[in-house]
mmCIF file of C-alpha atoms and ligand atoms in Angstrom:
data_model
loop_
_atom_site.group_PDB
_atom_site.id
_atom_site.type_symbol
_atom_site.label_atom_id
_atom_site.label_comp_id
_atom_site.label_asym_id
_atom_site.label_seq_id
_atom_site.Cartn_x
_atom_site.Cartn_y
_atom_site.Cartn_z
ATOM 1 C CA UNK A 191 16.098 4.654 12.667
ATOM 2 C CA UNK A 192 12.568 5.532 11.468
ATOM 3 C CA UNK A 193 10.535 2.753 9.904
ATOM 4 C CA UNK A 194 9.862 3.581 6.242
ATOM 5 C CA UNK A 195 6.303 4.237 5.001
ATOM 6 C CA UNK A 196 5.587 1.200 2.826
ATOM 7 C CA UNK A 197 1.846 0.751 3.177
ATOM 8 C CA UNK A 198 -1.096 2.850 2.121
ATOM 9 C CA UNK A 199 -4.764 2.652 3.064
ATOM 10 C CA UNK A 200 -7.433 3.842 0.645
ATOM 11 C CA UNK A 201 -10.825 4.275 2.321
ATOM 12 C CA UNK A 202 -13.236 3.779 -0.596
ATOM 13 C CA UNK A 203 -16.461 2.723 1.098
ATOM 14 C CA UNK A 204 -18.159 6.152 0.837
ATOM 15 C CA UNK A 205 -21.512 6.460 -0.922
ATOM 16 C CA UNK A 206 -20.592 9.449 -3.066
ATOM 17 C CA UNK A 207 -23.909 11.176 -2.410
ATOM 18 C CA UNK A 208 -22.577 14.579 -3.532
ATOM 19 C CA UNK A 209 -22.066 13.160 -7.022
ATOM 20 C CA UNK A 210 -25.470 11.523 -7.514
ATOM 21 C CA UNK A 211 -26.878 10.415 -9.904
ATOM 22 C CA UNK A 212 -23.432 9.536 -11.411
ATOM 23 C CA UNK A 213 -22.615 7.379 -8.379
ATOM 24 C CA UNK A 214 -25.913 5.506 -8.115
ATOM 25 C CA UNK A 215 -24.488 2.252 -9.552
ATOM 26 C CA UNK A 216 -20.862 3.292 -10.032
ATOM 27 C CA UNK A 217 -18.285 3.805 -7.262
ATOM 28 C CA UNK A 218 -17.137 7.445 -7.278
ATOM 29 C CA UNK A 219 -13.542 6.172 -7.283
ATOM 30 C CA UNK A 220 -14.190 4.737 -10.768
ATOM 31 C CA UNK A 221 -15.365 8.022 -12.297
ATOM 32 C CA UNK A 222 -12.923 9.140 -14.941
ATOM 33 C CA UNK A 223 -10.870 12.288 -14.986
ATOM 34 C CA UNK A 224 -10.015 12.702 -18.692
ATOM 35 C CA UNK A 225 -9.081 9.065 -19.426
ATOM 36 C CA UNK A 226 -8.364 7.319 -16.130
ATOM 37 C CA UNK A 227 -10.490 6.443 -13.113
ATOM 38 C CA UNK A 228 -9.831 8.489 -9.994
ATOM 39 C CA UNK A 229 -8.524 5.448 -8.125
ATOM 40 C CA UNK A 230 -5.724 4.989 -10.642
ATOM 41 C CA UNK A 231 -4.391 8.504 -10.043
ATOM 42 C CA UNK A 232 -4.153 7.748 -6.323
ATOM 43 C CA UNK A 233 -2.347 4.438 -6.922
ATOM 44 C CA UNK A 234 0.110 6.072 -9.294
ATOM 45 C CA UNK A 235 0.781 8.817 -6.749
ATOM 46 C CA UNK A 236 1.356 6.216 -4.005
ATOM 47 C CA UNK A 237 3.689 4.171 -6.196
ATOM 48 C CA UNK A 238 5.664 7.286 -7.091
ATOM 49 C CA UNK A 239 6.159 7.785 -3.343
ATOM 50 C CA UNK A 240 7.589 4.289 -2.899
ATOM 51 C CA UNK A 241 4.480 2.648 -1.420
ATOM 52 C CA UNK A 242 4.671 -1.137 -1.808
ATOM 53 C CA UNK A 243 1.398 -2.375 -0.354
ATOM 54 C CA UNK A 244 -2.060 -1.077 -1.092
ATOM 55 C CA UNK A 245 -5.043 -1.692 1.183
ATOM 56 C CA UNK A 246 -8.567 -0.794 0.180
ATOM 57 C CA UNK A 247 -11.394 -0.439 2.657
ATOM 58 C CA UNK A 248 -14.414 -1.004 0.457
ATOM 59 C CA UNK A 249 -18.153 -1.428 0.895
ATOM 60 C CA UNK A 250 -21.117 -2.765 -1.007
ATOM 61 C CA UNK A 251 -21.397 -2.016 -4.754
ATOM 62 C CA UNK A 252 -17.663 -1.354 -5.058
ATOM 63 C CA UNK A 253 -16.603 -4.480 -6.941
ATOM 64 C CA UNK A 254 -15.663 -2.446 -10.034
ATOM 65 C CA UNK A 255 -12.676 -1.198 -8.016
ATOM 66 C CA UNK A 256 -11.424 -4.751 -7.404
ATOM 67 C CA UNK A 257 -11.895 -5.602 -11.073
ATOM 68 C CA UNK A 258 -9.801 -2.612 -12.058
ATOM 69 C CA UNK A 259 -6.870 -4.219 -10.177
ATOM 70 C CA UNK A 260 -7.298 -7.537 -11.912
ATOM 71 C CA UNK A 261 -5.837 -8.669 -15.207
ATOM 72 C CA UNK A 262 -8.642 -8.284 -17.772
ATOM 73 C CA UNK A 263 -7.936 -11.599 -19.458
ATOM 74 C CA UNK A 264 -10.305 -11.422 -22.467
ATOM 75 C CA UNK A 265 -9.454 -7.790 -23.084
ATOM 76 C CA UNK A 266 -5.705 -8.461 -23.008
ATOM 77 C CA UNK A 267 -6.045 -11.492 -25.308
ATOM 78 C CA UNK A 268 -8.015 -9.416 -27.815
ATOM 79 C CA UNK A 269 -5.531 -6.540 -27.704
ATOM 80 C CA UNK A 270 -2.664 -9.010 -28.234
ATOM 81 C CA UNK A 271 -4.421 -10.579 -31.225
ATOM 82 C CA UNK A 272 -4.885 -7.130 -32.719
ATOM 83 C CA UNK A 273 -1.265 -6.182 -32.080
ATOM 84 C CA UNK A 274 -2.230 -3.255 -29.790
ATOM 85 C CA UNK A 275 0.904 -3.574 -27.650
ATOM 86 C CA UNK A 276 0.957 0.085 -26.581
ATOM 87 C CA UNK A 277 -2.519 -0.268 -25.023
ATOM 88 C CA UNK A 278 -1.518 -3.547 -23.398
ATOM 89 C CA UNK A 279 1.569 -1.936 -21.873
ATOM 90 C CA UNK A 280 -0.531 0.962 -20.611
ATOM 91 C CA UNK A 281 -3.001 -1.411 -18.938
ATOM 92 C CA UNK A 282 -0.202 -3.177 -17.108
ATOM 93 C CA UNK A 283 2.217 -0.373 -16.310
ATOM 94 C CA UNK A 284 0.487 0.922 -13.184
ATOM 95 C CA UNK A 285 -0.724 -2.415 -11.725
ATOM 96 C CA UNK A 286 0.946 -3.344 -8.420
ATOM 97 C CA UNK A 287 2.526 -6.845 -8.384
ATOM 98 C CA UNK A 288 0.350 -9.833 -7.362
ATOM 99 C CA UNK A 289 -0.211 -10.031 -3.604
ATOM 100 C CA UNK A 290 0.535 -6.352 -2.968
ATOM 101 C CA UNK A 291 -3.121 -5.294 -3.086
ATOM 102 C CA UNK A 292 -5.646 -6.334 -0.451
ATOM 103 C CA UNK A 293 -9.262 -5.486 0.221
ATOM 104 C CA UNK A 294 -11.205 -5.376 3.440
ATOM 105 C CA UNK A 295 -14.736 -4.190 4.084
ATOM 106 C CA UNK A 296 -16.279 -1.531 6.207
ATOM 107 C CA UNK A 297 -19.699 -3.125 6.683
ATOM 108 C CA UNK A 298 -21.366 -0.058 8.161
ATOM 109 C CA UNK A 299 -20.774 3.626 7.307
ATOM 110 C CA UNK A 300 -19.474 4.658 10.739
ATOM 111 C CA UNK A 301 -16.999 7.289 9.533
ATOM 112 C CA UNK A 302 -13.496 7.776 8.130
ATOM 113 C CA UNK A 303 -11.817 6.896 11.436
ATOM 114 C CA UNK A 304 -13.709 3.618 11.552
ATOM 115 C CA UNK A 305 -12.820 2.884 7.910
ATOM 116 C CA UNK A 306 -9.107 3.320 8.641
ATOM 117 C CA UNK A 307 -9.451 1.175 11.791
ATOM 118 C CA UNK A 308 -10.875 -1.615 9.583
ATOM 119 C CA UNK A 309 -7.387 -1.862 7.988
ATOM 120 C CA UNK A 310 -5.554 -2.319 11.328
ATOM 121 C CA UNK A 311 -4.599 -5.981 10.816
ATOM 122 C CA UNK A 312 -3.339 -5.287 7.318
ATOM 123 C CA UNK A 313 -1.198 -2.352 8.423
ATOM 124 C CA UNK A 314 0.179 -3.911 11.620
ATOM 125 C CA UNK A 315 2.811 -2.029 13.609
ATOM 126 C CA UNK A 316 4.323 0.463 11.190
ATOM 127 C CA UNK A 317 3.679 3.995 9.970
ATOM 128 C CA UNK A 318 1.312 4.134 6.996
ATOM 129 C CA UNK A 319 -0.190 6.551 4.518
ATOM 130 C CA UNK A 320 -3.878 7.268 4.002
ATOM 131 C CA UNK A 321 -5.054 8.635 0.662
ATOM 132 C CA UNK A 322 -8.581 9.974 0.163
ATOM 133 C CA UNK A 323 -9.113 9.249 -3.488
ATOM 134 C CA UNK A 324 -11.574 12.057 -4.248
ATOM 135 C CA UNK A 325 -8.903 14.595 -3.305
ATOM 136 C CA UNK A 326 -7.008 14.398 -6.581
ATOM 137 C CA UNK A 327 -3.518 15.851 -6.079
ATOM 138 C CA UNK A 328 -1.634 16.924 -9.179
ATOM 139 C CA UNK A 329 1.855 18.342 -9.230
ATOM 140 C CA UNK A 330 5.555 17.850 -9.114
ATOM 141 C CA UNK A 331 6.775 16.560 -6.712
ATOM 142 C CA UNK A 332 3.819 14.195 -6.356
ATOM 143 C CA UNK A 333 1.991 15.001 -3.116
ATOM 144 C CA UNK A 334 2.695 11.834 -1.131
ATOM 145 C CA UNK A 335 6.328 11.776 -2.224
ATOM 146 C CA UNK A 336 6.817 15.318 -0.955
ATOM 147 C CA UNK A 337 5.199 14.290 2.335
ATOM 148 C CA UNK A 338 7.327 11.162 2.782
ATOM 149 C CA UNK A 339 10.472 13.198 2.094
ATOM 150 C CA UNK A 340 9.384 15.674 4.797
ATOM 151 C CA UNK A 341 8.412 12.864 7.166
ATOM 152 C CA UNK A 342 12.012 11.623 7.145
ATOM 153 C CA UNK A 343 12.801 14.783 9.122
ATOM 154 C CA UNK A 344 9.643 15.313 11.179
ATOM 155 C CA UNK A 345 8.573 11.751 12.050
ATOM 156 C CA UNK A 346 5.288 11.516 13.942
ATOM 157 C CA UNK A 347 2.076 12.300 12.100
ATOM 158 C CA UNK A 348 1.972 14.457 9.002
ATOM 159 C CA UNK A 349 -0.955 15.738 6.930
ATOM 160 C CA UNK A 350 -1.203 17.768 3.740
ATOM 161 C CA UNK A 351 -2.788 21.159 4.417
ATOM 162 C CA UNK A 352 -4.248 24.064 2.530
ATOM 163 C CA UNK A 353 -5.533 27.478 3.593
ATOM 164 C CA UNK A 354 -9.302 27.967 3.038
ATOM 165 C CA UNK A 355 -11.660 30.940 3.456
ATOM 166 C CA UNK A 356 -12.890 30.960 7.076
ATOM 167 C CA UNK A 357 -16.512 30.229 6.087
ATOM 168 C CA UNK A 358 -15.370 26.821 4.765
ATOM 169 C CA UNK A 359 -13.855 25.428 7.989
ATOM 170 C CA UNK A 360 -16.939 23.323 8.667
ATOM 171 C CA UNK A 361 -16.052 21.146 5.661
ATOM 172 C CA UNK A 362 -12.590 20.098 6.895
ATOM 173 C CA UNK A 363 -10.288 19.000 9.685
ATOM 174 C CA UNK A 364 -8.633 22.201 10.999
ATOM 175 C CA UNK A 365 -5.225 22.610 12.678
ATOM 176 C CA UNK A 366 -4.539 24.418 15.927
ATOM 177 C CA UNK A 367 -1.179 25.873 14.914
ATOM 178 C CA UNK A 368 1.803 26.367 17.237
ATOM 179 C CA UNK A 369 4.468 27.332 14.720
ATOM 180 C CA UNK A 370 4.546 27.949 10.993
ATOM 181 C CA UNK A 371 7.579 28.471 8.761
ATOM 182 C CA UNK A 372 5.425 29.134 5.689
ATOM 183 C CA UNK A 373 5.645 25.546 4.439
ATOM 184 C CA UNK A 374 5.680 23.312 7.486
ATOM 185 C CA UNK A 375 3.341 23.845 10.389
ATOM 186 C CA UNK A 376 3.388 22.284 13.819
ATOM 187 C CA UNK A 377 0.042 21.778 15.526
ATOM 188 C CA UNK A 378 -1.029 21.185 19.134
ATOM 189 C CA UNK A 379 -4.470 19.954 18.182
ATOM 190 C CA UNK A 380 -6.773 19.235 15.290
ATOM 191 C CA UNK A 381 -10.561 19.659 15.146
ATOM 192 C CA UNK A 382 -13.020 18.083 12.718
ATOM 193 C CA UNK A 383 -15.366 20.460 10.878
ATOM 194 C CA UNK A 384 -15.469 23.348 13.365
ATOM 195 C CA UNK A 385 -17.827 26.283 12.856
ATOM 196 C CA UNK A 386 -15.965 29.308 11.443
ATOM 197 C CA UNK A 387 -16.419 31.286 14.698
ATOM 198 C CA UNK A 388 -14.568 28.684 16.756
ATOM 199 C CA UNK A 389 -12.119 27.240 14.209
ATOM 200 C CA UNK A 390 -8.569 27.444 15.649
ATOM 201 C CA UNK A 391 -7.185 28.475 12.221
ATOM 202 C CA UNK A 392 -8.066 28.332 8.532
ATOM 203 C CA UNK A 393 -5.409 25.750 7.770
ATOM 204 C CA UNK A 394 -7.229 22.558 6.798
ATOM 205 C CA UNK A 395 -6.388 18.925 6.150
ATOM 206 C CA UNK A 396 -6.623 17.649 2.594
ATOM 207 C CA UNK A 397 -6.818 13.930 1.973
ATOM 208 C CA UNK A 398 -3.217 12.774 2.485
ATOM 209 C CA UNK A 399 -1.905 11.514 5.804
ATOM 210 C CA UNK A 400 1.138 9.759 7.252
ATOM 211 C CA UNK A 401 0.061 8.171 10.514
ATOM 212 C CA UNK A 402 1.654 6.197 13.336
ATOM 213 C CA UNK A 403 0.136 2.787 14.077
ATOM 214 C CA UNK A 404 -0.726 3.777 17.675
ATOM 215 C CA UNK A 405 -3.775 5.465 16.133
ATOM 216 C CA UNK A 406 -5.588 2.133 15.889
ATOM 217 C CA UNK A 407 -5.845 1.839 19.681
ATOM 218 C CA UNK A 408 -7.321 5.337 19.849
ATOM 219 C CA UNK A 409 -9.752 4.770 16.987
ATOM 220 C CA UNK A 410 -11.074 1.682 18.783
ATOM 221 C CA UNK A 411 -11.917 3.787 21.853
ATOM 222 C CA UNK A 412 -13.320 6.920 20.199
ATOM 223 C CA UNK A 413 -16.891 8.066 20.647
ATOM 224 C CA UNK A 414 -18.669 9.312 17.521
ATOM 225 C CA UNK A 415 -17.691 12.925 16.813
ATOM 226 C CA UNK A 416 -18.661 15.401 14.074
ATOM 227 C CA UNK A 417 -21.605 14.134 11.989
ATOM 228 C CA UNK A 418 -22.062 11.373 14.591
ATOM 229 C CA UNK A 419 -19.194 9.458 12.942
ATOM 230 C CA UNK A 420 -15.877 8.043 14.195
ATOM 231 C CA UNK A 421 -13.482 10.685 12.912
ATOM 232 C CA UNK A 422 -9.878 10.107 11.819
ATOM 233 C CA UNK A 423 -9.186 13.686 12.909
ATOM 234 C CA UNK A 424 -10.207 12.826 16.494
ATOM 235 C CA UNK A 425 -7.820 9.863 16.424
ATOM 236 C CA UNK A 426 -5.002 12.161 15.302
ATOM 237 C CA UNK A 427 -5.884 14.622 18.053
ATOM 238 C CA UNK A 428 -5.572 11.802 20.615
ATOM 239 C CA UNK A 429 -2.074 11.046 19.301
ATOM 240 C CA UNK A 430 -1.106 14.698 19.838
ATOM 241 C CA UNK A 431 -2.421 14.458 23.421
ATOM 242 C CA UNK A 432 -0.165 11.405 23.894
ATOM 243 C CA UNK A 433 2.807 13.568 22.909
ATOM 244 C CA UNK A 434 3.342 12.470 19.310
ATOM 245 C CA UNK A 435 4.509 15.230 16.933
ATOM 246 C CA UNK A 436 1.913 16.461 14.443
ATOM 247 C CA UNK A 437 2.782 18.523 11.387
ATOM 248 C CA UNK A 438 0.919 19.973 8.437
ATOM 249 C CA UNK A 439 2.709 20.443 5.129
ATOM 250 C CA UNK A 440 1.597 23.025 2.563
ATOM 251 C CA UNK A 441 2.214 20.751 -0.401
ATOM 252 C CA UNK A 442 3.254 21.909 -3.850
ATOM 253 C CA UNK A 443 0.618 19.798 -5.617
ATOM 254 C CA UNK A 444 -2.712 21.297 -6.572
ATOM 255 C CA UNK A 445 -5.854 19.794 -5.094
ATOM 256 C CA UNK A 446 -9.015 19.048 -7.027
ATOM 257 C CA UNK A 447 -12.015 18.144 -4.874
ATOM 258 C CA UNK A 448 -13.476 15.432 -7.077
ATOM 259 C CA UNK A 449 -16.090 14.484 -4.487
ATOM 260 C CA UNK A 450 -17.930 17.630 -5.555
ATOM 261 C CA UNK A 451 -19.533 18.226 -8.957
ATOM 262 C CA UNK A 452 -17.805 21.542 -9.640
ATOM 263 C CA UNK A 453 -14.414 20.256 -8.438
ATOM 264 C CA UNK A 454 -14.875 17.172 -10.605
ATOM 265 C CA UNK A 455 -15.535 19.325 -13.673
ATOM 266 C CA UNK A 456 -12.551 21.519 -12.816
ATOM 267 C CA UNK A 457 -10.295 18.453 -12.596
ATOM 268 C CA UNK A 458 -11.371 17.332 -16.055
ATOM 269 C CA UNK A 459 -10.600 20.759 -17.469
ATOM 270 C CA UNK A 460 -7.310 21.152 -15.574
ATOM 271 C CA UNK A 461 -5.991 17.718 -16.476
ATOM 272 C CA UNK A 462 -7.511 17.853 -19.963
ATOM 273 C CA UNK A 463 -5.556 21.027 -20.762
ATOM 274 C CA UNK A 464 -2.240 19.482 -19.662
ATOM 275 C CA UNK A 465 -2.857 16.008 -21.067
ATOM 276 C CA UNK A 466 0.197 14.949 -23.134
ATOM 277 C CA UNK A 467 -1.737 13.951 -26.262
ATOM 278 C CA UNK A 468 -5.225 15.492 -25.905
ATOM 279 C CA UNK A 469 -4.134 18.778 -24.300
ATOM 280 C CA UNK A 470 -3.473 21.023 -27.338
ATOM 281 C CA UNK A 471 -6.656 19.983 -29.176
ATOM 282 C CA UNK A 472 -8.718 20.291 -25.984
ATOM 283 C CA UNK A 473 -7.383 23.824 -25.459
ATOM 284 C CA UNK A 474 -8.509 24.859 -28.962
ATOM 285 C CA UNK A 475 -11.887 23.203 -28.414
ATOM 286 C CA UNK A 476 -12.414 24.871 -25.070
ATOM 287 C CA UNK A 477 -11.625 28.302 -26.551
ATOM 288 C CA UNK A 478 -14.654 27.954 -28.838
ATOM 289 C CA UNK A 479 -16.922 27.770 -25.771
ATOM 290 C CA UNK A 480 -15.671 30.823 -23.929
HETATM 291 C C1 G1P B 18 -12.455 14.208 5.377
HETATM 292 C C2 G1P B 18 -11.793 14.452 6.737
HETATM 293 C C3 G1P B 18 -11.447 15.925 6.916
HETATM 294 C C4 G1P B 18 -10.588 16.391 5.760
HETATM 295 C C5 G1P B 18 -11.285 16.101 4.413
HETATM 296 C C6 G1P B 18 -10.369 16.408 3.248
HETATM 297 O O1 G1P B 18 -13.714 14.845 5.400
HETATM 298 O O2 G1P B 18 -12.665 14.001 7.764
HETATM 299 O O3 G1P B 18 -10.765 16.126 8.121
HETATM 300 O O4 G1P B 18 -10.338 17.773 5.882
HETATM 301 O O5 G1P B 18 -11.661 14.700 4.325
HETATM 302 O O6 G1P B 18 -10.998 16.183 2.027
HETATM 303 P P1 G1P B 18 -14.879 14.468 4.330
HETATM 304 O O7 G1P B 18 -14.546 15.183 3.059
HETATM 305 O O8 G1P B 18 -14.855 12.980 4.178
HETATM 306 O O9 G1P B 18 -16.146 14.964 4.946
#
C-alpha cells in the first residue's frame, strides 16, 4: 500500500531578482494576480489535491507570507462590525487549520535542492509534494490533483512537464526520456539547465513535484551543480540511479511563469479575463486597448 501524499513543501526563500523593483521590499510570492497573492493560489491548489500539511522554507524579508496565514484580528473585527460577512468568509475559506502550517528558514541561498532539504525534519519519512509558487498552474483538474491521481498508479517520483523550444532548455530541468505515451513519460535521467546542443530532450520540469523521502539523504551529499547551487534536479537524478521510478506528466493545467515580468502580466490578463465577477468588464476594457 502506497503512503498517501499529505505534505507539501513551498520553497519561498528566493530573492525574486527577475521581478525587481517590485520585489525589493515585497516577497514575490505576495504579488497579486488579479485579486489574490500568488502564494494563495498555490495553497488552494494543494488543498484541492488533498494536502493536509503545508511547510514553507522562507528567508529574510518574507514575514508578509507568514502574516498572510495568520488571522488578521483587527481587520476581521472591523469587517464584523460593518456586517461584511462575505469578505470575512472569503478571508477564512482558504486558511489551513491551526497547526497545519509550519515555517523553516533557508539561511543562505544555496539552491532549490538545499531549500527542500531544509524541510527534511518537517516532512519525515513519507512522500511529499513540492510546489514552486511562481509557476502558477491554472486548469481543471488542478495540477497537483492530477499528479496525485497519476501517482497512485506510478509511485516513485513524478514531475509536471511541458515541451519547450530547444533554445530554452538552459532555463529548466530536462528529462532524458525512455518512453512516452503522449501524456505520461518515463525518464532514465534528468539534467538541470543543459545547453540546447546537449539537452537530452525538450521536455522540461515545471514547478510541481511528488518526491520520495529518500531524496533528503542525496541532497545532503550533493555537490553544487548548475549555477553553483545544490539542485533539486540532481537529487532526483540520484534517485533514478538508485532505481526509483521517475515519470513526467504532461498536465492539463496551463502554466504561467510569474517569476518573469511578461509571464506575470500574462497571468493577470489570463486570470482577469476568466475571473467570475471582473471577467466580463475586464474583457470589454481590454478590447479598448487593442
Ligand atoms: C527551477 C528548477 C528547474 C525547473 C524550474 C521550473 O528552476 O531548478 O529544474 O525546470 O524551476 O520553473 P528556477 O526557475 O528556479 O531557475
